[in-house]
CSV table of C-alpha atoms in Angstrom, one decimal:
chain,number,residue,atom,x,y,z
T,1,UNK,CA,-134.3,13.1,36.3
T,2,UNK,CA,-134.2,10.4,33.1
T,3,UNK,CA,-131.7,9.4,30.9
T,4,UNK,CA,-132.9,10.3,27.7
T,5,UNK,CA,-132.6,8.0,24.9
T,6,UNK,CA,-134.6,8.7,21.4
T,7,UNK,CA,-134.8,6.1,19.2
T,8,UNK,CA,-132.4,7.8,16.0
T,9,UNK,CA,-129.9,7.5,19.2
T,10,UNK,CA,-130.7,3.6,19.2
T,11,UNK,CA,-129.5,3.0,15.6
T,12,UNK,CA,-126.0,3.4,15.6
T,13,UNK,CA,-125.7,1.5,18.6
T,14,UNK,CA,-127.7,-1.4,17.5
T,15,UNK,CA,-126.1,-1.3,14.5
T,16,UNK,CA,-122.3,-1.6,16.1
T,17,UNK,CA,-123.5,-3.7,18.9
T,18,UNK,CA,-123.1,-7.8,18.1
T,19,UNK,CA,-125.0,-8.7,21.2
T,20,UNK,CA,-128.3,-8.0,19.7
T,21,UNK,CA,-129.1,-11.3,18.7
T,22,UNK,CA,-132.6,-12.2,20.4
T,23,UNK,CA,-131.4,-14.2,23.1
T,24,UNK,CA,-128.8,-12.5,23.5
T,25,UNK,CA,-128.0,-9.3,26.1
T,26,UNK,CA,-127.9,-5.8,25.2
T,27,UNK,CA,-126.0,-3.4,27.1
T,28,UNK,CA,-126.0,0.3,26.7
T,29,UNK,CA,-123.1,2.5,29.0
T,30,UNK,CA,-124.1,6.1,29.6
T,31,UNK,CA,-120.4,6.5,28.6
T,32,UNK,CA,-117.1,4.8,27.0
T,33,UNK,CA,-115.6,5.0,30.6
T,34,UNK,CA,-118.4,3.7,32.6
T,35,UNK,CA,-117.9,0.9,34.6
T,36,UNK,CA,-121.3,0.1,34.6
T,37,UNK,CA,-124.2,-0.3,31.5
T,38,UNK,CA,-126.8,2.2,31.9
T,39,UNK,CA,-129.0,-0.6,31.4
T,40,UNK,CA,-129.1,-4.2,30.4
T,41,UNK,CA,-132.2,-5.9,28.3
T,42,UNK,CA,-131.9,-9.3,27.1
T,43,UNK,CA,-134.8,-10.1,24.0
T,44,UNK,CA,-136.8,-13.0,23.1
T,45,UNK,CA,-138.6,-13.5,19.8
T,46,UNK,CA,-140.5,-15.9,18.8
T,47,UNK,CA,-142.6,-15.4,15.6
T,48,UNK,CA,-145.7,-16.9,14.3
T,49,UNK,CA,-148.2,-16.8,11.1
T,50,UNK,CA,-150.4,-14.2,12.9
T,51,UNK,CA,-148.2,-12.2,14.9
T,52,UNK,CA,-145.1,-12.3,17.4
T,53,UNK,CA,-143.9,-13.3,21.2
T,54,UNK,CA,-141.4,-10.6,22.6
T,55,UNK,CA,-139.8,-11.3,26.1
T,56,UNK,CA,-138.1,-8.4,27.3
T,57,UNK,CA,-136.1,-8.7,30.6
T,58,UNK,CA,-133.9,-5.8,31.8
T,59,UNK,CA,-132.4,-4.1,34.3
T,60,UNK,CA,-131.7,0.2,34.7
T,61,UNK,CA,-129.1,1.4,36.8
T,62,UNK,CA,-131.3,5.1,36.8
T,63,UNK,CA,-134.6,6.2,35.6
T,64,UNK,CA,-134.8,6.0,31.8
T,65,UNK,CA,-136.7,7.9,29.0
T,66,UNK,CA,-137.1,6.1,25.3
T,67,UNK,CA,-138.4,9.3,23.6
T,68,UNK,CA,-140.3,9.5,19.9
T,69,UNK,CA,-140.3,5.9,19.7
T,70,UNK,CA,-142.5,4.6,16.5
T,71,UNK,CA,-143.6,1.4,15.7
T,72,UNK,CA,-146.3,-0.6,13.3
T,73,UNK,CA,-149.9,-0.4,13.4
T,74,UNK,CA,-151.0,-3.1,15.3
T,75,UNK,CA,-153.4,-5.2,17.8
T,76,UNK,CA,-151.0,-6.2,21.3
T,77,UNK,CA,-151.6,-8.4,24.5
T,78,UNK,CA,-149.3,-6.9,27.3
T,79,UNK,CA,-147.8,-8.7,30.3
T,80,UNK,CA,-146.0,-7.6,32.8
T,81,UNK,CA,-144.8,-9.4,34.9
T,82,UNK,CA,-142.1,-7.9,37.1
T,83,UNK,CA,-141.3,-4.0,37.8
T,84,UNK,CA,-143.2,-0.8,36.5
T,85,UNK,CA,-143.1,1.1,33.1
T,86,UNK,CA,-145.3,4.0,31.9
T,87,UNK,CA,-146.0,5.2,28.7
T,88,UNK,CA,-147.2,8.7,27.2
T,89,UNK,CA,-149.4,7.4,23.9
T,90,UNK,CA,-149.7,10.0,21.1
T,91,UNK,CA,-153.6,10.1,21.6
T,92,UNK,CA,-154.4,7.9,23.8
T,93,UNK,CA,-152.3,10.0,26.8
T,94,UNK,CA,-150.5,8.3,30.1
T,95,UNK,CA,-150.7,4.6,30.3
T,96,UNK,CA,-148.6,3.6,33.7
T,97,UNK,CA,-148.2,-0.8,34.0
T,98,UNK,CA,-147.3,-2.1,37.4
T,99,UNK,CA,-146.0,-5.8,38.5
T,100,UNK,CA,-148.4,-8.6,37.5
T,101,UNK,CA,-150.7,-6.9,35.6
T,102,UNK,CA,-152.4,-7.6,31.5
T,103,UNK,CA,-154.1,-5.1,29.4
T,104,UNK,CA,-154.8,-5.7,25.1
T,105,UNK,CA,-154.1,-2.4,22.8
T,106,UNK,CA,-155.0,-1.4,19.6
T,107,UNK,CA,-152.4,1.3,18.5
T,108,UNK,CA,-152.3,3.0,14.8
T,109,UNK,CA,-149.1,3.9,13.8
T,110,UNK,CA,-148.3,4.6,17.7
T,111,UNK,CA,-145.7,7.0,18.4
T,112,UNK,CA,-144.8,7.1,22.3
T,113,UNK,CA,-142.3,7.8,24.8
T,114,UNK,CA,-141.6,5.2,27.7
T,115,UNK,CA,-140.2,5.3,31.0
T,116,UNK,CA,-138.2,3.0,33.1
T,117,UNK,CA,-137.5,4.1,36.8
T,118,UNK,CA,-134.3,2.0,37.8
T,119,UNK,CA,-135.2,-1.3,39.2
T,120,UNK,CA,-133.0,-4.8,38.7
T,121,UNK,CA,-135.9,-7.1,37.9
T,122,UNK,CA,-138.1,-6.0,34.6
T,123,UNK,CA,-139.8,-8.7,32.9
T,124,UNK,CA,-142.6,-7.8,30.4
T,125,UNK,CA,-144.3,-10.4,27.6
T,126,UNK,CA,-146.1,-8.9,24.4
T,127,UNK,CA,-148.1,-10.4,22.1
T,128,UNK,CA,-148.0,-8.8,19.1
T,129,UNK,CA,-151.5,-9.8,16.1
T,130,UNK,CA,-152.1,-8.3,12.7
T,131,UNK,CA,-155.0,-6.1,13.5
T,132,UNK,CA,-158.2,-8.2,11.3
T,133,UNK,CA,-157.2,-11.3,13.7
T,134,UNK,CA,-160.3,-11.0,15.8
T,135,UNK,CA,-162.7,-10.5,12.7
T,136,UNK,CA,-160.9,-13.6,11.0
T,137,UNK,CA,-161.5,-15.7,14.4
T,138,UNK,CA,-165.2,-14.5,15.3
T,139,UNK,CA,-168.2,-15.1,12.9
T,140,UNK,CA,-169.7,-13.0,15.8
T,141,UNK,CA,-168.0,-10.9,17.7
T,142,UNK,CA,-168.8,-11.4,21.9
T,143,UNK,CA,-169.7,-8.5,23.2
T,144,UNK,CA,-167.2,-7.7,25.8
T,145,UNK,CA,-164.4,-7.6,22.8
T,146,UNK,CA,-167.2,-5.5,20.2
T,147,UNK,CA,-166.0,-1.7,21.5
T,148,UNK,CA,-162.2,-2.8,21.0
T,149,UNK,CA,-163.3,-4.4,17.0
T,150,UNK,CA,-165.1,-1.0,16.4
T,151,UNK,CA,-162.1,1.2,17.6
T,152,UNK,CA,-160.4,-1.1,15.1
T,153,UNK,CA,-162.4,-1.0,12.5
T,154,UNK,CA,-162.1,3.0,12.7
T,155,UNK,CA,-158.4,2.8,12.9
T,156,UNK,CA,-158.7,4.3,16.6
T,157,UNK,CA,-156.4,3.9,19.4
T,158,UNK,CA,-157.2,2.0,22.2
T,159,UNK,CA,-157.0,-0.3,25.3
T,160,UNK,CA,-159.3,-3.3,25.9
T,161,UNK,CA,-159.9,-2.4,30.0
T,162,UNK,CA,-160.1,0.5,31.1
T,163,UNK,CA,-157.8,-0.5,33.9
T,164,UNK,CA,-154.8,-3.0,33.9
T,165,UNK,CA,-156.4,-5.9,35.6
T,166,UNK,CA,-154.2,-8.4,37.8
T,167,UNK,CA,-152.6,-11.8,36.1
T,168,UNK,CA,-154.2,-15.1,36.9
T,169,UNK,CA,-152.3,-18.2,37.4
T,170,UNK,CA,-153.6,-19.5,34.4
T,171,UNK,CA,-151.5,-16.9,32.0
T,172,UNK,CA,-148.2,-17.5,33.7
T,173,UNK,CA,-148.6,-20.8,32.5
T,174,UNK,CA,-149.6,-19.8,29.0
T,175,UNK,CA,-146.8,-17.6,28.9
T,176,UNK,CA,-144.3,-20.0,30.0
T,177,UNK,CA,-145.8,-22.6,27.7
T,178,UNK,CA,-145.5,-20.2,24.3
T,179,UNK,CA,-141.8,-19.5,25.8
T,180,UNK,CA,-140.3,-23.0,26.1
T,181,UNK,CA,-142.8,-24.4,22.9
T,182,UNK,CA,-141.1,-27.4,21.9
T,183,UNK,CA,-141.6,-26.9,18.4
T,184,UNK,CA,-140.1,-25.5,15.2
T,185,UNK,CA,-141.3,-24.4,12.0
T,186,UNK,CA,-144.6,-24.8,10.8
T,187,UNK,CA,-145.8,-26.7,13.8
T,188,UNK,CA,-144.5,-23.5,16.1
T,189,UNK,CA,-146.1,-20.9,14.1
T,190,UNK,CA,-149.5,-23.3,14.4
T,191,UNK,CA,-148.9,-23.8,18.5
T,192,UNK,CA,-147.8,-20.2,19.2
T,193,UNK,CA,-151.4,-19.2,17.6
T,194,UNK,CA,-153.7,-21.6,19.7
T,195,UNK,CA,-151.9,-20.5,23.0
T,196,UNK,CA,-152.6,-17.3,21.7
T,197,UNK,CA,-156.3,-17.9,21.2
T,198,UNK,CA,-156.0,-19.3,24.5
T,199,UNK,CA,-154.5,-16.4,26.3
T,200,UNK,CA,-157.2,-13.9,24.5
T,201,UNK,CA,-160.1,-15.7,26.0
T,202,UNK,CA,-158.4,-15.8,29.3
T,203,UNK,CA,-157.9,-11.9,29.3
T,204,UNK,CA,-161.5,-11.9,27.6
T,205,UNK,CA,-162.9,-14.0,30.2
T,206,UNK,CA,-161.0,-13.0,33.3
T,207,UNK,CA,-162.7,-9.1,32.3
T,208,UNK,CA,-166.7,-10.5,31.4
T,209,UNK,CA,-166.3,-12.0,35.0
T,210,UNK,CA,-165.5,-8.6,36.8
T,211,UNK,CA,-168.2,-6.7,34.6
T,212,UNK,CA,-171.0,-8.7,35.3
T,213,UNK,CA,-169.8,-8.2,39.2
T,214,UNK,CA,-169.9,-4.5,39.3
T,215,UNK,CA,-173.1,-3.4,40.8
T,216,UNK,CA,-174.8,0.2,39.0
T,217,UNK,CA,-173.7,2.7,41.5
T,218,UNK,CA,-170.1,1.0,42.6
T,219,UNK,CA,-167.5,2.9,40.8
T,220,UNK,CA,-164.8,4.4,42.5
T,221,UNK,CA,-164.0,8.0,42.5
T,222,UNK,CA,-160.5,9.5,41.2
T,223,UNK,CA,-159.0,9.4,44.5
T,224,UNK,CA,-160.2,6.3,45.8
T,225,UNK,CA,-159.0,4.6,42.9
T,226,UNK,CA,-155.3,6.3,43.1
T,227,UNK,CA,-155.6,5.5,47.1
T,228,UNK,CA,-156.0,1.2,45.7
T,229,UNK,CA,-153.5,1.4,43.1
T,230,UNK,CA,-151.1,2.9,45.9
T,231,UNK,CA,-152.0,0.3,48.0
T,232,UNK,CA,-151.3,-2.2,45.3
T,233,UNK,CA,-148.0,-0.5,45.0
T,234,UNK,CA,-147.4,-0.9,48.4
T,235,UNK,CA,-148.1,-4.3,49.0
T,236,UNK,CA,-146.0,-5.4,45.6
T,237,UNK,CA,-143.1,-4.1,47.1
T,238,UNK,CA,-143.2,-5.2,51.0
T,239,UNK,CA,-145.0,-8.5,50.3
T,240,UNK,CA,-142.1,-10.1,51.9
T,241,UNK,CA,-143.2,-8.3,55.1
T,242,UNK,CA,-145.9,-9.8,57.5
T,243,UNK,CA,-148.6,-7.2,56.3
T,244,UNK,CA,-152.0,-6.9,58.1
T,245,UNK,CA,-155.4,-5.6,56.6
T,246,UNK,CA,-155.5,-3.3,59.8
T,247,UNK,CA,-151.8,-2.0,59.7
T,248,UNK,CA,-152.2,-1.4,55.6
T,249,UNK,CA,-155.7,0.1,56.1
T,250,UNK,CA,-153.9,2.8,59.3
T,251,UNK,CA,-151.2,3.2,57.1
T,252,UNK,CA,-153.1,5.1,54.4
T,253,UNK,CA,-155.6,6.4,56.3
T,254,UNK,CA,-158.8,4.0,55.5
T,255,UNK,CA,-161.0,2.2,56.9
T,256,UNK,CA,-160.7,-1.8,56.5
T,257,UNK,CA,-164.6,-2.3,55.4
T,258,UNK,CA,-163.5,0.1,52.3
T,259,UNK,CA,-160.5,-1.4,51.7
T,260,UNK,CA,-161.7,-5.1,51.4
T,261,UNK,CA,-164.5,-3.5,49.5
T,262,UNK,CA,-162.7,-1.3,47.0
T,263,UNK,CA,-159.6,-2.9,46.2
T,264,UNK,CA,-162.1,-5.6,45.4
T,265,UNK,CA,-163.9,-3.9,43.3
T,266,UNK,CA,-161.0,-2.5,41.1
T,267,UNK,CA,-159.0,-5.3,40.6
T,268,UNK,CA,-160.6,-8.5,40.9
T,269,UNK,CA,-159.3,-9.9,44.2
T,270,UNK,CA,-159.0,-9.4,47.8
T,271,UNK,CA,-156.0,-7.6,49.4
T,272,UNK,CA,-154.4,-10.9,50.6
T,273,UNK,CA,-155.1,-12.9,47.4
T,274,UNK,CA,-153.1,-10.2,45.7
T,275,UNK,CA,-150.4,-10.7,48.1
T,276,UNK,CA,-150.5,-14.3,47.8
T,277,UNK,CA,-150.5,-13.9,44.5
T,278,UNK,CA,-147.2,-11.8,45.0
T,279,UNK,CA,-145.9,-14.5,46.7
T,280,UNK,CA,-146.5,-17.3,44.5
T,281,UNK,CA,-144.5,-15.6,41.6
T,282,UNK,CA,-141.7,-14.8,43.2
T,283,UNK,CA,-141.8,-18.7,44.8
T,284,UNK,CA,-141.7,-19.9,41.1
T,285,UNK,CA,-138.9,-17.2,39.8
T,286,UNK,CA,-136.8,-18.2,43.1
T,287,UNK,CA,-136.9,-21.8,42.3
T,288,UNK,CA,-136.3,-21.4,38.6
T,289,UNK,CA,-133.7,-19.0,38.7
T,290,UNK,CA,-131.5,-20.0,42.1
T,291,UNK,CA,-130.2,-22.6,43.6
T,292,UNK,CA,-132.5,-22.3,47.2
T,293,UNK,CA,-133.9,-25.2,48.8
T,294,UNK,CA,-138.0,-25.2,48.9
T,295,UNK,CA,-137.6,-24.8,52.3
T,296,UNK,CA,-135.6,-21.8,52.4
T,297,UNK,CA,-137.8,-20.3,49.9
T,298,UNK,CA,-140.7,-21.2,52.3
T,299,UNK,CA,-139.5,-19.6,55.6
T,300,UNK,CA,-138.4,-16.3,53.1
T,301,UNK,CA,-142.4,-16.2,52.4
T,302,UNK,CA,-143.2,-16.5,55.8
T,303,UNK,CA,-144.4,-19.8,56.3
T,304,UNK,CA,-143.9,-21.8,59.7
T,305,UNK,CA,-143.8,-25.1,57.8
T,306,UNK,CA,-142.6,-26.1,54.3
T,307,UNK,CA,-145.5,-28.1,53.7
T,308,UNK,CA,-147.4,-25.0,54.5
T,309,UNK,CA,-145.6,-23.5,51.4
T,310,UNK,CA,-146.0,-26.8,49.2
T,311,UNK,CA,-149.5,-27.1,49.5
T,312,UNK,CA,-150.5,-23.2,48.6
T,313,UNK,CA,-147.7,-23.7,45.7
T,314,UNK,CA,-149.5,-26.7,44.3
T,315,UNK,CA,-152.6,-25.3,44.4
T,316,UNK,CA,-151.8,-22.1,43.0
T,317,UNK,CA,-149.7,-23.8,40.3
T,318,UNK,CA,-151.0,-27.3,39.8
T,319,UNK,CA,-147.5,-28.7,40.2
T,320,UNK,CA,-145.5,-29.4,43.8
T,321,UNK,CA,-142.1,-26.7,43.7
T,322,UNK,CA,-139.8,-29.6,43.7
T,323,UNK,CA,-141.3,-30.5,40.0
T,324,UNK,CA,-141.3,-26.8,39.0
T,325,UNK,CA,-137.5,-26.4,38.3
């Protein structure tokens, strides 16, 4: 069972609360004698000309319902970067986003109800653009990107990709960038906007690349694709773990040839690149938010050597741990 929260049940307590300064931490108890908050979110807003940066990091003590929540019309790049959330979209329907995964909406007048199962680490970026952006930017619009400008121009719900696909390095750093711009003013509005335009053609891009992949014939059926995404689930939480192809592949019943092939095929990336992947974030959030040496970070991951670790982090990256602080 949720905690239900609708959003008239918000008000008042936003409105009493002084900690809801962006920046700032937001705690919500389930009640006046709880010891501990229901949950915790801390928000970041950044705003620019053409839209808005939200950084929303929280933490729920039990599963959580936001119920009825509204918001603007509008044209959204999602992010998320660390737990799971699912959402029930007036006409669009379910809409679940794991760990490490992007996905751009289109969303008229959206009213929706979200749902947090308890976890410690939530971390989620949106992007938020006035809805004519991509007309303004394109004097043609690229193909890949015309079905989302129609549902647009009709005022229609949608999502870019039909599935979340998996982060690259590359939009960590864009994310991190737009967070800790070193500009105000004018000149922050104007770089906010070209990282922007840079993360669009990254999610753009990063989607062209794994249409023109897919061969006529390849698609996955219903219960192959829930039988990745578990997978994918599985390995996001036990990456930690010294996993095998063969032991993940016995442990849901598949053979290894289908699932090299298929979890391939729906997200972009091998098994173990996902996992290194895994691995690789949680190097970067270890060294930026504790005090552990590289090397203890490095046996943590598994690695017999710390150079091991330093190599596959600079690589991944572009810049050695020890800088990354």
């Amino acid at each position: 069972m949720a905690y239900v929260i609708r959003q008239e049940d918000m008000h008042p307590f936003m409105r009493r609360s002084p900690v809801i300064t962006p920046g700032a931490a937001v705690q919500l108890y389930q009640a006046e004698e709880a010891a501990q908050p229901l949950l915790s979110l801390e928000l970041v807003h950044k705003p620019f000309e053409k839209g808005n940066l939200f950084r929303f990091s929280a933490s729920f003590a039990r599963n959580v319902m936001v119920q009825q929540l509204q918001d603007d019309t509008m044209l959204s790049m999602h992010f998320q970067l660390h737990g799971y959330s699912d959402a029930n979209i007036r006409h669009m329907g379910g809409w679940p986003f794991a760990a490490n995964t992007h996905n751009i909406m289109y969303l008229e007048t959206p009213q929706l109800d979200l749902l947090f199962p308890a976890q410690d680490k939530y971390r989620y970026f949106i992007i938020t653009l006035t809805a004519g952006v991509l007309q303004e930017k394109f004097a043609h619009i690229p193909a890949v990107i015309a079905p989302l400008c129609e549902a647009i121009h009709h005022q229609r719900p949608t999502r870019a990709f039909d599935q979340n696909l998996p982060m690259q390095p590359a939009m960590y750093q864009v994310l991190q960038d737009m967070y800790n711009n070193p500009f105000t003013g004018d000149w922050q509005s104007f770089y906010l906007e070209t990282k922007t335009m840079e993360m669009l053609a990254l999610q753009v891009g990063q989607y062209a690349a794994l249409s023109q992949d897919k061969q006529p014939g390849t698609a996955l059926s219903a219960r192959d694709t829930d039988t990745m995404h578990a997978i994918r689930a599985y390995a996001t939480a036990n990456f930690l773990e010294p996993l095998s192809l063969q032991g993940v592949a016995r442990s849901f019943a598949i053979n290894e040839y289908q699932l090299k092939k298929q979890f391939r095929s729906l997200f972009g990336q091998t098994l173990f690149q996902y996992i290194h992947q895994c691995k690789m974030i949680y190097a970067k959030e270890q060294l930026n938010a504790t005090d552990k040496q590289v090397s203890e970070i490095a046996y943590e991951l598994g690695y017999s050597h710390p150079s091991h670790f330093i190599s596959s982090f600079s690589k991944y990256f572009g810049v050695q741990p020890g800088k990354s602080r």
